[in-house]
Coordinates of C-alpha atoms in Angstrom, one line a residue:
M1076 CA -142.6 180.9 85.0
P1077 CA -139.2 179.2 84.5
L1078 CA -137.4 177.5 87.0
E1079 CA -134.5 178.4 88.9
A1080 CA -131.1 177.2 87.2
G1081 CA -130.0 175.9 90.2
L1082 CA -133.0 173.7 91.0
L1083 CA -133.0 172.3 87.5
E1084 CA -129.4 170.9 88.2
I1085 CA -130.4 168.9 91.0
L1086 CA -133.7 167.3 89.5
A1087 CA -133.5 164.1 87.9
C1088 CA -136.1 161.8 86.3
P1089 CA -137.4 159.6 89.1
V1090 CA -137.7 156.6 87.1
C1091 CA -134.2 156.7 85.4
H1092 CA -132.4 159.3 87.1
S1093 CA -131.4 161.1 83.6
P1094 CA -131.3 164.8 83.8
L1095 CA -134.7 167.0 83.0
D1096 CA -134.7 169.2 80.1
D1097 CA -137.0 172.6 81.0
Q1098 CA -139.8 173.3 78.6
S1099 CA -141.4 175.8 80.7
A1100 CA -140.9 178.9 78.9
A1101 CA -141.5 177.7 75.6
E1102 CA -145.5 176.2 75.9
E1103 CA -148.7 177.0 77.6
N1104 CA -148.6 173.6 79.5
P1105 CA -145.1 173.7 81.4
E1106 CA -143.2 170.2 81.6
L1107 CA -139.8 169.1 82.3
I1108 CA -138.6 166.6 79.8
C1109 CA -136.5 163.4 81.2
T1110 CA -133.1 163.5 78.6
G1111 CA -133.2 159.9 79.1
K1112 CA -133.5 157.8 75.1
E1113 CA -135.3 155.3 76.7
C1114 CA -138.1 157.1 79.2
G1115 CA -138.5 160.4 77.8
L1116 CA -141.3 161.0 80.1
A1117 CA -142.8 164.8 80.6
Y1118 CA -143.6 165.9 84.1
P1119 CA -146.0 168.7 84.4
V1120 CA -145.1 172.0 86.1
R1121 CA -148.0 173.5 88.1
D1122 CA -147.7 177.0 89.7
G1123 CA -143.7 176.8 88.9
I1124 CA -143.9 173.7 90.9
P1125 CA -142.3 170.5 89.3
V1126 CA -144.5 166.9 89.7
L1127 CA -142.1 164.5 89.4
L1128 CA -144.6 161.5 89.9
V1129 CA -144.6 158.8 87.4
D1130 CA -148.4 158.7 87.4
E1131 CA -148.9 162.4 86.4
A1132 CA -146.2 162.4 84.0
R1133 CA -146.8 161.2 80.0
R1134 CA -145.2 159.9 77.4
P1135 CA -144.4 163.1 74.5
A1136 CA -145.6 162.2 71.2

């Protein structure tokens, strides 16, 4: 389930405060990817709810 456009506009990476890119529609495991060049963390989306906790994030390969 893709996130609402308005929600995605106000969300930011909790580490570097860069915008997040929605990868929810294209993948089996939906994620929000930080667009920051130095950060790049991927945050899970569970049941349509973004989990913006650093402990839950992963570094994309």
